Tab-separated table of N, CA and C in Angstrom:
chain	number	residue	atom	x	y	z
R	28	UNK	N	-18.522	22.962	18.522
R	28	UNK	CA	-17.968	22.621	17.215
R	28	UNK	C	-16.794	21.661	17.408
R	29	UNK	N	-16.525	20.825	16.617
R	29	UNK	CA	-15.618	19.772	16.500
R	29	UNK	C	-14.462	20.123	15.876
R	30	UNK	N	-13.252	20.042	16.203
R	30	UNK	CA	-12.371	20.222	15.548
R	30	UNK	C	-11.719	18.907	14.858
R	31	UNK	N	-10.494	18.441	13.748
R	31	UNK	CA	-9.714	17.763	14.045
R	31	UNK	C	-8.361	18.198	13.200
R	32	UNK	N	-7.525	17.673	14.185
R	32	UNK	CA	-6.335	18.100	13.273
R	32	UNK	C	-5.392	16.426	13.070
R	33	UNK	N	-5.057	16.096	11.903
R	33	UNK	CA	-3.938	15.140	11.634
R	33	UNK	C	-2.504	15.306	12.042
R	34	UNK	N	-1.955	14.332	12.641
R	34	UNK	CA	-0.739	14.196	12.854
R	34	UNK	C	-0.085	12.817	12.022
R	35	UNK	N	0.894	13.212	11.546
R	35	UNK	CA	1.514	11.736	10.326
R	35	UNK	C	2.921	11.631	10.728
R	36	UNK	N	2.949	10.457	11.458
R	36	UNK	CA	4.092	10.209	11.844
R	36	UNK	C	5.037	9.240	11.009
R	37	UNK	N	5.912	9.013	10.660
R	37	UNK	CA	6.889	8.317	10.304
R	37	UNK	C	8.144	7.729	10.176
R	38	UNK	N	8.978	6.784	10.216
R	38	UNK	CA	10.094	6.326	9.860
R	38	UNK	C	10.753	5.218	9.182
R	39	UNK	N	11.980	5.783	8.382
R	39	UNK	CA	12.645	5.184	7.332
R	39	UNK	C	13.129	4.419	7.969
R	40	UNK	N	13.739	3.483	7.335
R	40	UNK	CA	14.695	2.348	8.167
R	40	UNK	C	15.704	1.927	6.371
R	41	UNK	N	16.737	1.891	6.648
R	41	UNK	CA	17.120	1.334	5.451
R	41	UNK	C	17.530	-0.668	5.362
R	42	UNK	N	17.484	-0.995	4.482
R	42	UNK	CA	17.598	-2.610	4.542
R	42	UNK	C	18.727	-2.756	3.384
R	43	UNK	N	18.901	-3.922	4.017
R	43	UNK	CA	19.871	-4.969	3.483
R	43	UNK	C	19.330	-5.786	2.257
R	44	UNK	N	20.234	-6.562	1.506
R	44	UNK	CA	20.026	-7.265	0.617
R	44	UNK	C	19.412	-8.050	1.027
R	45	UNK	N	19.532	-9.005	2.345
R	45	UNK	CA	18.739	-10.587	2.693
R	45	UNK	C	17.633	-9.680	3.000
R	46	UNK	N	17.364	-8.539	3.507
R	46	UNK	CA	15.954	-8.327	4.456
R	46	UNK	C	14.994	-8.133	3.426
R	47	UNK	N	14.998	-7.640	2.406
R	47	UNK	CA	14.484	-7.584	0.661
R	47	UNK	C	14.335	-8.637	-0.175
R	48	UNK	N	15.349	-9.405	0.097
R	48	UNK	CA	14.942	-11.117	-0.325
R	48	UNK	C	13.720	-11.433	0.819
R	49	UNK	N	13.796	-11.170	2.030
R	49	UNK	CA	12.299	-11.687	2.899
R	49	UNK	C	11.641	-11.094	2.291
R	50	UNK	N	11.428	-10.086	2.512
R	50	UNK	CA	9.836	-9.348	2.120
R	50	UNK	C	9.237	-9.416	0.998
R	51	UNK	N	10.304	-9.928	0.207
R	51	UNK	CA	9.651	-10.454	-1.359
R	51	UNK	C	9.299	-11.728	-1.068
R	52	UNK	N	9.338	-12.641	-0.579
R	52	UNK	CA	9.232	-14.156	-0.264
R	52	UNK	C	7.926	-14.175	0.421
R	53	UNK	N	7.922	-13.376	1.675
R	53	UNK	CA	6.695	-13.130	2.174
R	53	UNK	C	5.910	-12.046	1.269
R	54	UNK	N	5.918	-11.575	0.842
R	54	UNK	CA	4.619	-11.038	-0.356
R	54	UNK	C	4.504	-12.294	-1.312
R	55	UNK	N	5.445	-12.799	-1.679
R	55	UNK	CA	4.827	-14.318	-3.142
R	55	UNK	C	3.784	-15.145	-1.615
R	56	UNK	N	4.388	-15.330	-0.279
R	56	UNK	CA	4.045	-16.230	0.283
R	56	UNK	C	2.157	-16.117	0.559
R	57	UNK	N	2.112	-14.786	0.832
R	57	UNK	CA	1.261	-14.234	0.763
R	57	UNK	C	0.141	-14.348	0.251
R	58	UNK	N	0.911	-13.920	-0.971
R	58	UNK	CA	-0.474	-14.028	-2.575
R	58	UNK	C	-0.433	-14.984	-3.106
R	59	UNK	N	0.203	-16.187	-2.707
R	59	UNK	CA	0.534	-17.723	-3.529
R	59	UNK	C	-1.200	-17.958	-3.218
R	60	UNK	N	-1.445	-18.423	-4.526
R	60	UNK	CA	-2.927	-19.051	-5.105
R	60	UNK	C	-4.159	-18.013	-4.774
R	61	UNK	N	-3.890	-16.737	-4.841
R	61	UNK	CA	-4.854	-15.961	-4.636
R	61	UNK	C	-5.111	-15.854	-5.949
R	62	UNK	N	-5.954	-14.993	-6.409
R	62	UNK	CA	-6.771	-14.181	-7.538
R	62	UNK	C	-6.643	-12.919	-7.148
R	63	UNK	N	-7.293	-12.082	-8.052
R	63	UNK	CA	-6.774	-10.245	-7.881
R	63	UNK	C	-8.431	-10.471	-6.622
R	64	UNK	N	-8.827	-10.635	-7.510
R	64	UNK	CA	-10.390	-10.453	-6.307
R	64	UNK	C	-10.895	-10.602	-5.352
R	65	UNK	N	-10.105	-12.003	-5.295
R	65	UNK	CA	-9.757	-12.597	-3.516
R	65	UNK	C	-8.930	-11.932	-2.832
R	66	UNK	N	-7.980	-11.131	-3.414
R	66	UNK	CA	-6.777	-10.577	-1.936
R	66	UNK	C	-7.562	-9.051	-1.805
R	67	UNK	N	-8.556	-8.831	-2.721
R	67	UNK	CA	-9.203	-7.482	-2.457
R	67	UNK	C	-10.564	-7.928	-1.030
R	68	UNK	N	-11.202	-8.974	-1.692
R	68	UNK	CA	-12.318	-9.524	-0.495
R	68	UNK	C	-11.649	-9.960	0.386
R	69	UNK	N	-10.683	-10.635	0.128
R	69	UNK	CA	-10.513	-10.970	1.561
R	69	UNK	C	-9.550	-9.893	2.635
R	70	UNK	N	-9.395	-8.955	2.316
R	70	UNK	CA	-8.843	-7.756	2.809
R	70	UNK	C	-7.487	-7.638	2.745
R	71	UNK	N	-6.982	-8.659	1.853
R	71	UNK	CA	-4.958	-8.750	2.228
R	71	UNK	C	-4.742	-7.117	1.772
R	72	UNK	N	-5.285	-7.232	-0.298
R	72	UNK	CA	-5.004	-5.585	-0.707
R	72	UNK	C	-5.738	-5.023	-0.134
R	73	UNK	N	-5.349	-3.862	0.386
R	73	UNK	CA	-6.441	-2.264	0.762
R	73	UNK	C	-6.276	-1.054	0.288
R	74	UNK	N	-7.267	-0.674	-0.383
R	74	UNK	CA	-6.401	0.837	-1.157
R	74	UNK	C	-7.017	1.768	-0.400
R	75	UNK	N	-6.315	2.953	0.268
R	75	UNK	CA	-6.376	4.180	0.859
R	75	UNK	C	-7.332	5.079	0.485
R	76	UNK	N	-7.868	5.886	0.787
R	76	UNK	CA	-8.903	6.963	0.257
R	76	UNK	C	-7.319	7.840	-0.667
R	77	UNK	N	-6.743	7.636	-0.060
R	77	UNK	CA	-5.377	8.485	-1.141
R	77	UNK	C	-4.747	7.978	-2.055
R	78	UNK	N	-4.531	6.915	-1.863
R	78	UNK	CA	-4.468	5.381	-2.956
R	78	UNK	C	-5.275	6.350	-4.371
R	79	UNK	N	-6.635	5.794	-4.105
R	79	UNK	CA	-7.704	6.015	-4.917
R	79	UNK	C	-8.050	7.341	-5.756
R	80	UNK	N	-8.000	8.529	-4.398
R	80	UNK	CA	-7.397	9.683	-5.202
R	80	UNK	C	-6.140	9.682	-5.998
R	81	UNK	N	-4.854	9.113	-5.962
R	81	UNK	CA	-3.658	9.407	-6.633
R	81	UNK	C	-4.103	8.546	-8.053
R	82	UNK	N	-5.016	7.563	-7.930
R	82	UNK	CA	-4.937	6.318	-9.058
R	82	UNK	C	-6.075	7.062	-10.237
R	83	UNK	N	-7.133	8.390	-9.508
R	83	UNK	CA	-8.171	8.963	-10.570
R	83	UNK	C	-7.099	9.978	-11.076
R	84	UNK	N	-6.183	10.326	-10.117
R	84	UNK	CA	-5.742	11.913	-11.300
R	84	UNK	C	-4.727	11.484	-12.248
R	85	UNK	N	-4.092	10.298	-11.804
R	85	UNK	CA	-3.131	9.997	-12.868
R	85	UNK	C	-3.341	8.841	-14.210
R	86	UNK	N	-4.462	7.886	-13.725
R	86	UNK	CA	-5.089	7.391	-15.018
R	86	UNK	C	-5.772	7.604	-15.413
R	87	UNK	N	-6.589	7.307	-16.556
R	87	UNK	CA	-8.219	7.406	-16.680
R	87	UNK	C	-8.626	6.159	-16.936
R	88	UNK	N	-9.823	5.722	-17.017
R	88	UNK	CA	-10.530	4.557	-16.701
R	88	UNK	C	-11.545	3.983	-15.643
R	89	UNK	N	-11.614	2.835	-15.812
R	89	UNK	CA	-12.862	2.270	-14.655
R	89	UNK	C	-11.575	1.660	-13.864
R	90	UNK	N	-12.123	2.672	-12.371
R	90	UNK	CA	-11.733	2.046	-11.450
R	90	UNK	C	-11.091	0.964	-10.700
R	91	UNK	N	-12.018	0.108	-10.843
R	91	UNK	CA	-12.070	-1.701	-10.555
R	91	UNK	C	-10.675	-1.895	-11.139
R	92	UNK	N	-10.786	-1.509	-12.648
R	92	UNK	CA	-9.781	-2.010	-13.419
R	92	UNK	C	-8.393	-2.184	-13.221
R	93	UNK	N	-8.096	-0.455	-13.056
R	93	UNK	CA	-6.838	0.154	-12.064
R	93	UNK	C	-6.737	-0.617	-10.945
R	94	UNK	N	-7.075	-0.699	-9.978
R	94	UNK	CA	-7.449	-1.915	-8.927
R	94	UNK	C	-6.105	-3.263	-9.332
R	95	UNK	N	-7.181	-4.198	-10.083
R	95	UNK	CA	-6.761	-5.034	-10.638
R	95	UNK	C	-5.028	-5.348	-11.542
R	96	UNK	N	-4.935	-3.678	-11.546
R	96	UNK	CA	-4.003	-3.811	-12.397
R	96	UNK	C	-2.993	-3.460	-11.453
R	97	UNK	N	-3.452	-2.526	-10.709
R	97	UNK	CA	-1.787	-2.632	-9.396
R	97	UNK	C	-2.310	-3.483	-8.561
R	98	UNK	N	-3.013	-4.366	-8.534
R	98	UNK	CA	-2.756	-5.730	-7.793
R	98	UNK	C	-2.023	-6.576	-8.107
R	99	UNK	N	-2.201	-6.631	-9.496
R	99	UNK	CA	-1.049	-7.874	-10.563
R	99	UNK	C	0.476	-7.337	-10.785
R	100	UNK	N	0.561	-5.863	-11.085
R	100	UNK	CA	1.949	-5.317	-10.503
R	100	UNK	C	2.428	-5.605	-9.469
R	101	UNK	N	1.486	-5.390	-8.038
R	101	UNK	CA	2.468	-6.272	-6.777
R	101	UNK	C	2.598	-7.493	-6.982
R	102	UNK	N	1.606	-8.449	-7.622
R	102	UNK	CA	2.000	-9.882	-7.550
R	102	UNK	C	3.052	-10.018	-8.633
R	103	UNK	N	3.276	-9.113	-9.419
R	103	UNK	CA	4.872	-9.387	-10.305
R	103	UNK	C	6.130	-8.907	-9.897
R	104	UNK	N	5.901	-8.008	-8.611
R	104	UNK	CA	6.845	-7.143	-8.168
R	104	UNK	C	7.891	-8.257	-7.446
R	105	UNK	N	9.590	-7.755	-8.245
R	105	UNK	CA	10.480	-8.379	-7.391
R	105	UNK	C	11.437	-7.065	-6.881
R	106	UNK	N	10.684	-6.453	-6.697
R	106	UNK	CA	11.933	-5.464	-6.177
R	106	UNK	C	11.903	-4.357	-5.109
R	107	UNK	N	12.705	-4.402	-4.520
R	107	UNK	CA	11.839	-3.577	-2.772
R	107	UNK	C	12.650	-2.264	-2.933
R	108	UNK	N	12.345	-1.383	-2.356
R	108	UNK	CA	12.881	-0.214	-2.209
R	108	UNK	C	14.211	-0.407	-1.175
R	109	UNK	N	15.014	0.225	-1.196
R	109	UNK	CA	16.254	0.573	-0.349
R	109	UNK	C	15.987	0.667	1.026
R	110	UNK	N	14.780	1.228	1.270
R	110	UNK	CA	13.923	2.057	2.994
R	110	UNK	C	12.767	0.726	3.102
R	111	UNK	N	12.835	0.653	4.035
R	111	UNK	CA	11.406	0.450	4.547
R	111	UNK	C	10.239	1.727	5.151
R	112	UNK	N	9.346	2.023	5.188
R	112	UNK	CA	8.876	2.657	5.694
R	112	UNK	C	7.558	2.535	6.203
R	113	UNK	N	7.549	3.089	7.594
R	113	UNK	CA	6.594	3.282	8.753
R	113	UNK	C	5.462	3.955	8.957
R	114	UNK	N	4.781	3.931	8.765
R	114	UNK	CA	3.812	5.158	9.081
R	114	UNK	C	2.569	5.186	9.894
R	115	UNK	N	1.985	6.058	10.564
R	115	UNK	CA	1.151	6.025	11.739
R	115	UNK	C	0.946	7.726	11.591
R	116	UNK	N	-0.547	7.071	11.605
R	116	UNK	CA	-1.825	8.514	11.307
R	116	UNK	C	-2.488	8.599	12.777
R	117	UNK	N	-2.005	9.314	13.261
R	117	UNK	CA	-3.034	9.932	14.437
R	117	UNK	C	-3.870	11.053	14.423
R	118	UNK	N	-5.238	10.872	14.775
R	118	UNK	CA	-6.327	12.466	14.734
R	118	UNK	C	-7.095	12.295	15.966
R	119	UNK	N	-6.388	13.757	16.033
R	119	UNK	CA	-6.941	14.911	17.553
R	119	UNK	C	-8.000	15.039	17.497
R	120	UNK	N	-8.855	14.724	17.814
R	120	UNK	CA	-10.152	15.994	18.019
R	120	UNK	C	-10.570	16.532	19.628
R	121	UNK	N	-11.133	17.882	19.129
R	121	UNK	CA	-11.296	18.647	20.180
R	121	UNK	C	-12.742	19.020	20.048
């Protein structure tokens, strides 16, 4: 029999005012002349199997749509969180 167990590793980092001005510059730089559909095909957006679960229990609707619509929220987004954060999924199996 197969086991597996998850391990979720992580870390915060906090940022500065200029380091939040980058990462917004590089996200416009990013998505400059994309479409919602293109940064999904071409793999820039990726939504999580948890993504997807968090996006059915808290809206209702077609899918795709939701999609589309926090795609155009990041491409309007000017504002970064205080943290950066890290994360790294490792699974054991035995």
């Amino acid at each position: 029999m197969l086991s597996v167990r998850l391990c979720l590793l992580g870390l915060k980092i906090d940022l500065n005012d200029e380091q939040k001005e980058v990462i917004i510059i590089a996200k416009d730089d990013t998505l400059l002349g994309k479409d919602r559909v293109e940064l999904i095909n071409q793999g820039i957006v990726k939504f999580t199997r948890h993504s997807v679960e968090r996006l059915i229990q808290r809206f209702k609707g077609n899918l795709s749509d939701l999609y589309l619509l926090v795609i155009e929220m990041i491409q309007k987004s000017t504002v970064v969180d205080d943290k950066a954060e890290w994360r790294q999924m490792k699974y054991y199996l035995k």
